[in-house]
mmCIF file with all atom_site columns, C-alpha atoms in Angstrom:
data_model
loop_
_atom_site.group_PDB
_atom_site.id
_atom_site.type_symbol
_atom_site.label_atom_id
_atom_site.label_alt_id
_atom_site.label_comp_id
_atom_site.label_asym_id
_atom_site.label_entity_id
_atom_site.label_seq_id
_atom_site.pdbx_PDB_ins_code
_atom_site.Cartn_x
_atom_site.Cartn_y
_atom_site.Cartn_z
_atom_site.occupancy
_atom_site.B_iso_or_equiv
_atom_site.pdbx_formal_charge
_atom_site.auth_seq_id
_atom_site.auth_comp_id
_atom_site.auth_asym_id
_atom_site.auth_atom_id
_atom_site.pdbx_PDB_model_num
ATOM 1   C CA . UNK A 1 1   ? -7.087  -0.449  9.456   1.00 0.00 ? 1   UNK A CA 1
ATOM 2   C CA . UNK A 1 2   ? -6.645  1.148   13.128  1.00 0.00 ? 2   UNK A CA 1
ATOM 3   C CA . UNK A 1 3   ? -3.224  1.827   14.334  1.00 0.00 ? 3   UNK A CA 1
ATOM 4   C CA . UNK A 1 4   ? -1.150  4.522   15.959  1.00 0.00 ? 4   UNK A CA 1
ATOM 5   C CA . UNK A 1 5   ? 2.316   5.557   15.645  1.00 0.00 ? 5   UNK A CA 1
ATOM 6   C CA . UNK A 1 6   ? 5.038   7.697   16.866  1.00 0.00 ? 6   UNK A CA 1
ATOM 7   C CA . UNK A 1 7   ? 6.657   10.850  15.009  1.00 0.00 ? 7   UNK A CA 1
ATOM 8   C CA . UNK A 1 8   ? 8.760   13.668  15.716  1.00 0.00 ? 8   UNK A CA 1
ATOM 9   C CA . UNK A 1 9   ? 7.392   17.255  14.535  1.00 0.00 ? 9   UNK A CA 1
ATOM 10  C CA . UNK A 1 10  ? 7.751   17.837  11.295  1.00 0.00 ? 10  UNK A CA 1
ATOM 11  C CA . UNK A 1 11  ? 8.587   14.305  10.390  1.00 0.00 ? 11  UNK A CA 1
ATOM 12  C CA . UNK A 1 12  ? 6.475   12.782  7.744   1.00 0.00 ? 12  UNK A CA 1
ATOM 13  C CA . UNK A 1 13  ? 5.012   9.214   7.899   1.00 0.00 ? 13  UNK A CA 1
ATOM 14  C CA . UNK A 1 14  ? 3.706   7.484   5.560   1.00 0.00 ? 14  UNK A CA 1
ATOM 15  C CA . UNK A 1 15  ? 1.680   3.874   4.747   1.00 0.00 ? 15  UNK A CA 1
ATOM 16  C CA . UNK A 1 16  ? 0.484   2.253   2.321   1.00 0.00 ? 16  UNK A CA 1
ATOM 17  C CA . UNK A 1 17  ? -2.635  1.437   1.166   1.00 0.00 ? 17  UNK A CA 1
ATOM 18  C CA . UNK A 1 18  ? -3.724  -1.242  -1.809  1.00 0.00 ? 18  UNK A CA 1
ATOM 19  C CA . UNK A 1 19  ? -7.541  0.666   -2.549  1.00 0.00 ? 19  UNK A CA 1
ATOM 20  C CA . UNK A 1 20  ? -9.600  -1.081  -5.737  1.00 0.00 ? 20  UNK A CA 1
ATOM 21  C CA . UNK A 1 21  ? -10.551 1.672   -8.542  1.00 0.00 ? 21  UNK A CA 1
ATOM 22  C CA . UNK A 1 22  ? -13.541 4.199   -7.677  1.00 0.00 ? 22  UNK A CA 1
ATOM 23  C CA . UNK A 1 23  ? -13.573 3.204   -3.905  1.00 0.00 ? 23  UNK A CA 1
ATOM 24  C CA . UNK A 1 24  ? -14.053 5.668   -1.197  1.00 0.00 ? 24  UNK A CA 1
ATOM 25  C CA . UNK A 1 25  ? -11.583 5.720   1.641   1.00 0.00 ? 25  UNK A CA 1
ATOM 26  C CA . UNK A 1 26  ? -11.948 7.461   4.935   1.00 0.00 ? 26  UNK A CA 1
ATOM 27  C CA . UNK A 1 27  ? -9.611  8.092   7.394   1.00 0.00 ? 27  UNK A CA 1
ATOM 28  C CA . UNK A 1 28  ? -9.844  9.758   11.105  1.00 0.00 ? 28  UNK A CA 1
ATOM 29  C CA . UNK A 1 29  ? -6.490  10.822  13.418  1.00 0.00 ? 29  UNK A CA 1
ATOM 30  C CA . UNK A 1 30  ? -5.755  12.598  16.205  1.00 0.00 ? 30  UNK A CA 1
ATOM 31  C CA . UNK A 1 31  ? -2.651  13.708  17.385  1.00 0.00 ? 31  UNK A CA 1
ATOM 32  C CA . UNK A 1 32  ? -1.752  13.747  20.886  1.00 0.00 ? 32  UNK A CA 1
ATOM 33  C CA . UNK A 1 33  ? 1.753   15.643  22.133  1.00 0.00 ? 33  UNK A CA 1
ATOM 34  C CA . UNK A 1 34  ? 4.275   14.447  24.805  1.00 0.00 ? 34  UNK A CA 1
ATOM 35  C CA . UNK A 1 35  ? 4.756   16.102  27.853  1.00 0.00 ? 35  UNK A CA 1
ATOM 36  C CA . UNK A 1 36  ? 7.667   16.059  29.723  1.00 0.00 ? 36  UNK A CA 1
ATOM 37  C CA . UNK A 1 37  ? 6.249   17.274  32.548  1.00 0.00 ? 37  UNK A CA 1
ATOM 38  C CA . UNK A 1 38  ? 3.238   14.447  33.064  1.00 0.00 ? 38  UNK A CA 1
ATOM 39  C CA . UNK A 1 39  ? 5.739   11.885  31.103  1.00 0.00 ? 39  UNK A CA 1
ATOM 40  C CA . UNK A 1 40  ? 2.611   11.027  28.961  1.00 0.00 ? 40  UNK A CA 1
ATOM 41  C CA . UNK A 1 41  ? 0.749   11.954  26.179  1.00 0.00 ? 41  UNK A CA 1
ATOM 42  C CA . UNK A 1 42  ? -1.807  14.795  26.471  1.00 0.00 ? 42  UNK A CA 1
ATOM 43  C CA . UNK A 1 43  ? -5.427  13.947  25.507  1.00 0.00 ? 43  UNK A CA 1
ATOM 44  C CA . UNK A 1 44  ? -4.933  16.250  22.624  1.00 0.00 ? 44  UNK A CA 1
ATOM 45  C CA . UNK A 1 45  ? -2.120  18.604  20.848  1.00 0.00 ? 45  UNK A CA 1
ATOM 46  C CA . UNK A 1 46  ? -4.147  22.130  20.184  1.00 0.00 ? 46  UNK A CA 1
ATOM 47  C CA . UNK A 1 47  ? -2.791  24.470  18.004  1.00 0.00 ? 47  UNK A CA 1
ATOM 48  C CA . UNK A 1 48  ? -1.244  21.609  16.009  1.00 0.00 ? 48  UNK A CA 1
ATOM 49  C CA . UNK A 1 49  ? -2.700  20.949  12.582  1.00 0.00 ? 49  UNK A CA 1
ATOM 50  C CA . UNK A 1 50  ? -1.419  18.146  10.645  1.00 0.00 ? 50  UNK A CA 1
ATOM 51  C CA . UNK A 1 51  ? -1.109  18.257  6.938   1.00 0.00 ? 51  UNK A CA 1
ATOM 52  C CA . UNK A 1 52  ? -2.309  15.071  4.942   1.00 0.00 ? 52  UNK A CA 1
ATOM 53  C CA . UNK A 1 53  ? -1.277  14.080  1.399   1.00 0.00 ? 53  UNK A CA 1
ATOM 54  C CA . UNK A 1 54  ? -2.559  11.065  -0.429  1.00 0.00 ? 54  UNK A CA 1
ATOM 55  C CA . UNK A 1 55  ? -0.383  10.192  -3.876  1.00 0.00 ? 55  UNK A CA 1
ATOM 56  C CA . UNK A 1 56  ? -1.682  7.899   -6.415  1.00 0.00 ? 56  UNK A CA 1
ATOM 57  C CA . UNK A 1 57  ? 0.092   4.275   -8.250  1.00 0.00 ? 57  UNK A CA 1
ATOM 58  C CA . UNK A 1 58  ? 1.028   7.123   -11.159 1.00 0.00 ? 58  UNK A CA 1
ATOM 59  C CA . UNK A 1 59  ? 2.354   9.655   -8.706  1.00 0.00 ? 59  UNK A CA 1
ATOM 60  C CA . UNK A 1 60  ? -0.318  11.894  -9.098  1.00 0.00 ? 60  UNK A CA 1
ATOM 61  C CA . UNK A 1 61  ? -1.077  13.845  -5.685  1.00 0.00 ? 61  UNK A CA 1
ATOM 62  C CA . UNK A 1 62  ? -4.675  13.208  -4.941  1.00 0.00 ? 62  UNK A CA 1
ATOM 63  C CA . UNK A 1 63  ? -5.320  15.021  -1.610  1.00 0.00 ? 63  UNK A CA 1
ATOM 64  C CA . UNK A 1 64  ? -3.081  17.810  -0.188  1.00 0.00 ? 64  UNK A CA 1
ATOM 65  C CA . UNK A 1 65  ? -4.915  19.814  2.975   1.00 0.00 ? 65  UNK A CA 1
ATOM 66  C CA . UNK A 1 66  ? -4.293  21.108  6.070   1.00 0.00 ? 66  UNK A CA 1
ATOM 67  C CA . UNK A 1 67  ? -6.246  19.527  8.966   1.00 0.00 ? 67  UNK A CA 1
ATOM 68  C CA . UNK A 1 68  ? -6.623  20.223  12.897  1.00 0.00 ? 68  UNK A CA 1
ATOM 69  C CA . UNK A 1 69  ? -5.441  18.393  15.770  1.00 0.00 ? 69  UNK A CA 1
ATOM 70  C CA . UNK A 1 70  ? -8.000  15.575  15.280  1.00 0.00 ? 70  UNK A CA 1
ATOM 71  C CA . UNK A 1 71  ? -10.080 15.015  11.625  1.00 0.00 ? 71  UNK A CA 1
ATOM 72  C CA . UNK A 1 72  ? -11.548 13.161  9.196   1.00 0.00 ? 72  UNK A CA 1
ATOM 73  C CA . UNK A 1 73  ? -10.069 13.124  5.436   1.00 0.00 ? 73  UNK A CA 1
ATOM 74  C CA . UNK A 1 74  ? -12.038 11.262  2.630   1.00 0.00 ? 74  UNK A CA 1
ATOM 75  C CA . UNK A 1 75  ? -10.997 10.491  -1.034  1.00 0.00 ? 75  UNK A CA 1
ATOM 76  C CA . UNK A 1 76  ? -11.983 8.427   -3.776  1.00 0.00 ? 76  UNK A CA 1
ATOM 77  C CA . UNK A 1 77  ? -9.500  6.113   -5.824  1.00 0.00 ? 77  UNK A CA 1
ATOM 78  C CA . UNK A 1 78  ? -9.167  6.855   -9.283  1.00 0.00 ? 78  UNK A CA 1
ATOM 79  C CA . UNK A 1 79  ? -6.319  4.548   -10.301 1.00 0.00 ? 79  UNK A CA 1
ATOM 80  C CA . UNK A 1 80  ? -6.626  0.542   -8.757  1.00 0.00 ? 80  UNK A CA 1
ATOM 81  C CA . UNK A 1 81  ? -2.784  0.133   -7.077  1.00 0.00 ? 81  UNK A CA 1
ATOM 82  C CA . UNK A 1 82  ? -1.051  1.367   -4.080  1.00 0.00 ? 82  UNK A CA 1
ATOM 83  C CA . UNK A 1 83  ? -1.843  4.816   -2.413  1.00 0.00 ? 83  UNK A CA 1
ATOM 84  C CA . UNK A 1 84  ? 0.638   6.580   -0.237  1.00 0.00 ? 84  UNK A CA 1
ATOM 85  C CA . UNK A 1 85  ? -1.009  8.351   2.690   1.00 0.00 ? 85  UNK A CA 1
ATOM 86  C CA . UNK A 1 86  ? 1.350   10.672  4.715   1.00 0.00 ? 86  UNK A CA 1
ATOM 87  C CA . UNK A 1 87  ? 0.806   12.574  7.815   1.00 0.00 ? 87  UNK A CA 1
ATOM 88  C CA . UNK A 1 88  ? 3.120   15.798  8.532   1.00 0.00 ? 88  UNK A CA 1
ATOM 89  C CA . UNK A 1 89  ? 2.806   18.631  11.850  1.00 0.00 ? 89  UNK A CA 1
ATOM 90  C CA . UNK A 1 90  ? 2.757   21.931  10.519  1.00 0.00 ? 90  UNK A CA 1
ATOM 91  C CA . UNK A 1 91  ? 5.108   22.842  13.419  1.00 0.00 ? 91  UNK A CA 1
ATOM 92  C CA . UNK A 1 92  ? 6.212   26.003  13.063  1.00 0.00 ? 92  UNK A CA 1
ATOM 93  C CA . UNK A 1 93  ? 9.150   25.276  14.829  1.00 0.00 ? 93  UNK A CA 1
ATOM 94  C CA . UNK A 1 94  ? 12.633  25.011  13.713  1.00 0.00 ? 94  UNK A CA 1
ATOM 95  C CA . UNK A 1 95  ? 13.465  21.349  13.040  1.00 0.00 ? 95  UNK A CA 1
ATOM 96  C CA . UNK A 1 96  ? 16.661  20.954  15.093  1.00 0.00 ? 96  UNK A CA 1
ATOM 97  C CA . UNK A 1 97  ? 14.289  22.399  18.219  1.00 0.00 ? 97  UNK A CA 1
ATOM 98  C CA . UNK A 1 98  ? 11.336  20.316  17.239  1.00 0.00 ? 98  UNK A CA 1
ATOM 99  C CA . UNK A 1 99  ? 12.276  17.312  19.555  1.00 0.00 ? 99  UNK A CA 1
ATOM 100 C CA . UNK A 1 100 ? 8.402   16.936  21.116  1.00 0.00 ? 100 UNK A CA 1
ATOM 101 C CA . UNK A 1 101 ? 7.298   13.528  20.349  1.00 0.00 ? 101 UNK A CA 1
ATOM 102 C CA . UNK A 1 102 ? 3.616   12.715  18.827  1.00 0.00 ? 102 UNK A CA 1
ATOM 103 C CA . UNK A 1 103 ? 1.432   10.248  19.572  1.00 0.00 ? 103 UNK A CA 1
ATOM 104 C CA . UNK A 1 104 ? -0.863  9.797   15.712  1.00 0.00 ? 104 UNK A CA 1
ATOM 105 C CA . UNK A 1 105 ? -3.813  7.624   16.149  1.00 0.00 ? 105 UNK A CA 1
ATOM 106 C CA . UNK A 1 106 ? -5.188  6.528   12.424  1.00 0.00 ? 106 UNK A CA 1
ATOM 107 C CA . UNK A 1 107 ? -8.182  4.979   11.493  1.00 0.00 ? 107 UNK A CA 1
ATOM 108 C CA . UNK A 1 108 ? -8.631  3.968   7.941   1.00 0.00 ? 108 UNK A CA 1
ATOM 109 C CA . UNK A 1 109 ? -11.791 2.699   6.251   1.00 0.00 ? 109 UNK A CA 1
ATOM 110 C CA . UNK A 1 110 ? -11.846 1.208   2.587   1.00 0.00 ? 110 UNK A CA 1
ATOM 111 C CA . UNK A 1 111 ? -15.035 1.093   0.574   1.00 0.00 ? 111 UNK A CA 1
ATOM 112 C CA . UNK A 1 112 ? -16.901 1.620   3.693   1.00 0.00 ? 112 UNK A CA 1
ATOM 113 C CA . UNK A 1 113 ? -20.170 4.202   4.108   1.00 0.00 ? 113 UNK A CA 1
ATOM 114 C CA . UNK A 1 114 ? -20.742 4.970   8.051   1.00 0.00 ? 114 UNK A CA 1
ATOM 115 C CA . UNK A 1 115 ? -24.584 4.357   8.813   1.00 0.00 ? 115 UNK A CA 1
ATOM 116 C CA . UNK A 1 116 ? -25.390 7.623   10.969  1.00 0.00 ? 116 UNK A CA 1
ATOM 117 C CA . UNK A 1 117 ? -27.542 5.821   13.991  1.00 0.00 ? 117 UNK A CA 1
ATOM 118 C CA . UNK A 1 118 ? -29.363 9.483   14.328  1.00 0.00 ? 118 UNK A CA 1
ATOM 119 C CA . UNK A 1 119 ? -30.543 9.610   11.298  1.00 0.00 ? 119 UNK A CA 1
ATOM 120 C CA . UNK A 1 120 ? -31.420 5.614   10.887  1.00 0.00 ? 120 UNK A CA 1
ATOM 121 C CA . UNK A 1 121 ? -33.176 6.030   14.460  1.00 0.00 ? 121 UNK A CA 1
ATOM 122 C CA . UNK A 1 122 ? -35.326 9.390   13.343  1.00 0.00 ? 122 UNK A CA 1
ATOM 123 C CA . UNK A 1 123 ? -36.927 7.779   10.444  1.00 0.00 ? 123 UNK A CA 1
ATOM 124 C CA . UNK A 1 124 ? -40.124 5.075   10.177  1.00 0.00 ? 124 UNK A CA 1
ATOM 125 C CA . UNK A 1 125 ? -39.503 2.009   10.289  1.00 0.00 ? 125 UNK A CA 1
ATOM 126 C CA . UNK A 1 126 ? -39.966 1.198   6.806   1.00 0.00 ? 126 UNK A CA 1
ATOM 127 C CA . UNK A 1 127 ? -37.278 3.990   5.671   1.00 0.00 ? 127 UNK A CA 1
ATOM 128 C CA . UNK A 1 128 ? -35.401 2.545   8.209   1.00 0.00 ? 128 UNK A CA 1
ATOM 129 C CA . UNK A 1 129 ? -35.293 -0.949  7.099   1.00 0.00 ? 129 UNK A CA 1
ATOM 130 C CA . UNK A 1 130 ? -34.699 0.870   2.923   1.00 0.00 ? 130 UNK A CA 1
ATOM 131 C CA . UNK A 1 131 ? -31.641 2.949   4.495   1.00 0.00 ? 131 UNK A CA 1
ATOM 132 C CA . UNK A 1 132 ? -30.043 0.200   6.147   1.00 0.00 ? 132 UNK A CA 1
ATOM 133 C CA . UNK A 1 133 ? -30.396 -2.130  2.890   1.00 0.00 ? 133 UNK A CA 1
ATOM 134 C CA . UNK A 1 134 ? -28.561 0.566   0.519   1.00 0.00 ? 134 UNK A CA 1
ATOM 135 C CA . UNK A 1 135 ? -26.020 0.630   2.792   1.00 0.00 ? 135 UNK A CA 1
ATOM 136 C CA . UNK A 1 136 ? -25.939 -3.422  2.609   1.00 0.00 ? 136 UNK A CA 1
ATOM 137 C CA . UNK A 1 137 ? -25.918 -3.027  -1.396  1.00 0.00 ? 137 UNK A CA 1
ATOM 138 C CA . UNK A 1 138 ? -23.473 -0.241  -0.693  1.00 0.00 ? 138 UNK A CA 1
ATOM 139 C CA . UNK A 1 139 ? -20.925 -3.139  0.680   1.00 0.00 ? 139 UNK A CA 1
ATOM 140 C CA . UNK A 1 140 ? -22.004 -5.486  -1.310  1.00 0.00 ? 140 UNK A CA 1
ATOM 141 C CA . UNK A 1 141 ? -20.718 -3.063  -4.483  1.00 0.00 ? 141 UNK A CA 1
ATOM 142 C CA . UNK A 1 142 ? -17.754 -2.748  -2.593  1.00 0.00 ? 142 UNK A CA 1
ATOM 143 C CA . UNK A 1 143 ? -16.898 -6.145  -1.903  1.00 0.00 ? 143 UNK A CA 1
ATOM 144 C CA . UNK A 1 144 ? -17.907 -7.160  -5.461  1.00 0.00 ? 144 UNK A CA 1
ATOM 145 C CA . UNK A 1 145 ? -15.131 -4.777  -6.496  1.00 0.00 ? 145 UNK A CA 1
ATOM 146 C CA . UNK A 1 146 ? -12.329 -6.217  -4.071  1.00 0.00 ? 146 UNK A CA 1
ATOM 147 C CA . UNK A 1 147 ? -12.589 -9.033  -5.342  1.00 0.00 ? 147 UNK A CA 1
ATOM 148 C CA . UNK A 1 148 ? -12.511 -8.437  -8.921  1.00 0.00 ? 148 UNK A CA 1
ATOM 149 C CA . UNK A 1 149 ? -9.212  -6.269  -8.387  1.00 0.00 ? 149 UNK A CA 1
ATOM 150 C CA . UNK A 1 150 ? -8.047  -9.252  -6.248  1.00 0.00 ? 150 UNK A CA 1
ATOM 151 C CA . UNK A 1 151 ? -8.458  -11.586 -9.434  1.00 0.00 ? 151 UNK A CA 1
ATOM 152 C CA . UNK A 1 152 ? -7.192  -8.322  -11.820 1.00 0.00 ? 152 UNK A CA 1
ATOM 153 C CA . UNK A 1 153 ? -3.651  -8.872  -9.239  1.00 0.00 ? 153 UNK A CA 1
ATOM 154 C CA . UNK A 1 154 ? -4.197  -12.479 -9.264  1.00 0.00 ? 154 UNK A CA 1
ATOM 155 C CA . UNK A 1 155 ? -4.272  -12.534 -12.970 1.00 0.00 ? 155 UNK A CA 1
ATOM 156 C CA . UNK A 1 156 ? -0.829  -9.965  -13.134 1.00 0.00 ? 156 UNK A CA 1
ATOM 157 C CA . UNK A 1 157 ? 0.820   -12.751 -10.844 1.00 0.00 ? 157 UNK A CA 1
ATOM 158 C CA . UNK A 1 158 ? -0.136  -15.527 -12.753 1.00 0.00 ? 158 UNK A CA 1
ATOM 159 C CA . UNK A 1 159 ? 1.053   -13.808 -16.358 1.00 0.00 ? 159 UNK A CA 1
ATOM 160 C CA . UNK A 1 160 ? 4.115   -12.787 -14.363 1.00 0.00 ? 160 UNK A CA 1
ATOM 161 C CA . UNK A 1 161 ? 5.006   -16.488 -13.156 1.00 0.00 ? 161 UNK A CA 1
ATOM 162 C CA . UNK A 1 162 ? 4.983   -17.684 -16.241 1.00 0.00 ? 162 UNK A CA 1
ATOM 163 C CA . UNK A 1 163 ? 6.688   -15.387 -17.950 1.00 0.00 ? 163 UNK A CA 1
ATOM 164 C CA . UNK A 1 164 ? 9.559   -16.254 -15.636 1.00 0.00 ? 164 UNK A CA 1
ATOM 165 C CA . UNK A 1 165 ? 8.801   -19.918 -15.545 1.00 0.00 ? 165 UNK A CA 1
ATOM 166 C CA . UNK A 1 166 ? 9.050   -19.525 -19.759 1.00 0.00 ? 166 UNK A CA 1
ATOM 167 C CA . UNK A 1 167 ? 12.484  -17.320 -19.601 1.00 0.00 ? 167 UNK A CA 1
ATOM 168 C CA . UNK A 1 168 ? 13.840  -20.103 -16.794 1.00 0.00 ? 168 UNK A CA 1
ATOM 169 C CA . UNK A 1 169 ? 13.165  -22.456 -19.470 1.00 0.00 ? 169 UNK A CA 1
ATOM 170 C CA . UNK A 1 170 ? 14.931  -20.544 -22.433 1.00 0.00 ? 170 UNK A CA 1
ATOM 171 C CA . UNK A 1 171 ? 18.084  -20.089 -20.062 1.00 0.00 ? 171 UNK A CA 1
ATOM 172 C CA . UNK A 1 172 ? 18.009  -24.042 -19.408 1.00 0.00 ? 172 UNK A CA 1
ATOM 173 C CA . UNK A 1 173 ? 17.567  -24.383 -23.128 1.00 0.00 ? 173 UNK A CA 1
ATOM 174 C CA . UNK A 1 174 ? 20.586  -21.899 -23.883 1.00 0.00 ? 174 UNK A CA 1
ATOM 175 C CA . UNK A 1 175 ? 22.919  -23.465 -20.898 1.00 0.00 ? 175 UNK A CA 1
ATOM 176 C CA . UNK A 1 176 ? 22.360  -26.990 -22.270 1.00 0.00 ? 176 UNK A CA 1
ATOM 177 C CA . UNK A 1 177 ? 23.281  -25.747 -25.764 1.00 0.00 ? 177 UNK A CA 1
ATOM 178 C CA . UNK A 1 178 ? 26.433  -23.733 -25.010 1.00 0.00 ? 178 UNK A CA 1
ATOM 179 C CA . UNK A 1 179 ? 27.200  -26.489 -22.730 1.00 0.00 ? 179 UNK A CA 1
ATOM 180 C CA . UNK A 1 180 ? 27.668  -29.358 -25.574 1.00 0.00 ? 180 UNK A CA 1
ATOM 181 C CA . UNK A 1 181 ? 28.731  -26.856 -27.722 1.00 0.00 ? 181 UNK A CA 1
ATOM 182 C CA . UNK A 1 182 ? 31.868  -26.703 -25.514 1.00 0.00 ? 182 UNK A CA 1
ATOM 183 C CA . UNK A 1 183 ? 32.062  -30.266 -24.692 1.00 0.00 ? 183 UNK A CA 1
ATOM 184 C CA . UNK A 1 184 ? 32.282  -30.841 -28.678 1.00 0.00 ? 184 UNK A CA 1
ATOM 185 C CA . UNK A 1 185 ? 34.845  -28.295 -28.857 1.00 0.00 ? 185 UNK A CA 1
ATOM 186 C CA . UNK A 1 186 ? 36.882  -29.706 -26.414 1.00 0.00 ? 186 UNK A CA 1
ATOM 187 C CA . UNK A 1 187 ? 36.835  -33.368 -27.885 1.00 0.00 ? 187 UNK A CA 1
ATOM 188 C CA . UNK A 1 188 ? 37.682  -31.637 -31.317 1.00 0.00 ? 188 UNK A CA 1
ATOM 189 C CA . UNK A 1 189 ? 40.453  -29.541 -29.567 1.00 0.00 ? 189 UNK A CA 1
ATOM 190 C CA . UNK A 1 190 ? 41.719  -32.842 -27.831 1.00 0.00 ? 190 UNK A CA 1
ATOM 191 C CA . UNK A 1 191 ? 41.463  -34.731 -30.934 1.00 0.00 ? 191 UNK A CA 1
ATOM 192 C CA . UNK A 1 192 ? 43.553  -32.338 -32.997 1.00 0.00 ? 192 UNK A CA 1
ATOM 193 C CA . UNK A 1 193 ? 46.103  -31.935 -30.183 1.00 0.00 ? 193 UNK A CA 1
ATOM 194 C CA . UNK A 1 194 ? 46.456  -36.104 -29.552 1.00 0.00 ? 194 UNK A CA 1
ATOM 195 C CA . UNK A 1 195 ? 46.981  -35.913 -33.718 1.00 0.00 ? 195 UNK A CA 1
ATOM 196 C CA . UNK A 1 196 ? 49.488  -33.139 -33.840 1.00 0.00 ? 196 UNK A CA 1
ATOM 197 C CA . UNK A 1 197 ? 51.329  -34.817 -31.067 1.00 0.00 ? 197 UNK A CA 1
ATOM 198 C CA . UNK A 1 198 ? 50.759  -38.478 -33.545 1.00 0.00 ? 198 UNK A CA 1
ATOM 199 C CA . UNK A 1 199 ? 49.704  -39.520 -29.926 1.00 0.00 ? 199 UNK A CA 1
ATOM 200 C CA . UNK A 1 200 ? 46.393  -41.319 -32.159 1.00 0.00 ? 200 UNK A CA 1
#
């Protein structure tokens, strides 16, 4: 996931990420402050830090630091579910003043493990060829994982669907019922009135 987005200073954003259990996600920024001179965004914002907070599915805060103007934040899932990942300046300014519009370019990776070319180029080429396949297994793992939280979800949906599909039913059942009930009650109510009346 690569995007970038606009804030204010010290306005939070957050997204939202679905992350598989015990998967490692990283995720690179860089901030970049508007000028009103230039009219445009400077190449970077230094002196601005930007604090990141990652919250699990159960609410538990997972990753609370204070970065630079441009970083790299990792974490590992513990829970399977959706993770909130919010970006915030640490602006010291007062919020009514801070009007200077950011520029937040974000870069997240899921499950992934970055090959570092250096390294893979200063080895043999047998080592070479034995780093690059753990790092295949590496995905490999990971994708084996998506997928089985994909068919956990697919499962919840499925139990969930019916479920409805069964209480749809029961209300059908229950509308049918309390409809003849009333129908009979009415004939009987009829019945007795047309007799009172010696109408029958």
């Amino acid at each position: 996931l690569a995007l970038y987005f606009h804030s204010g200073e010290r306005e939070e954003k957050c997204i939202i990420e679905d992350i598989p259990t015990d998967t490692l996600v990283i995720g690179n920024y860089k901030v970049q402050r508007w000028d009103i001179h230039k009219q445009d965004f400077l190449e970077s914002a230094p002196g601005l830090g930007m604090f990141v907070t990652v919250t699990t599915p159960s609410a538990e805060v997972l990753l609370s630091k204070l970065y630079g103007p441009q970083g790299t934040f990792s974490f590992t899932s513990s829970l399977s579910g959706e993770h909130i990942i919010c970006l915030q300046s640490n602006s010291t300014r007062f919020v009514a003043f801070a009007g200077s519009k950011l520029r937040i370019h974000l870069d997240i990776r899921v499950g992934e493990h970055f090959l570092d070319e250096s390294v893979v180029q200063a080895k043999d080429k047998v080592n070479e060829v034995n780093f690059r396949l753990e790092h295949l297994i590496e995905q490999i793992h990971h994708i084996s994982k998506e997928q089985n939280y994909e068919r956990e979800r697919e499962e919840k949906f499925r139990k969930t669907s019916e479920e409805t599909n069964s209480n749809i039913l029961w209300w059908a059942i229950v509308q049918t019922l309390i409809l003849i009930f009333i129908g009979i009650w009415q004939i009987k109510s009829l019945r007795d009135f047309f007799i009172s009346k010696k109408l029958v």
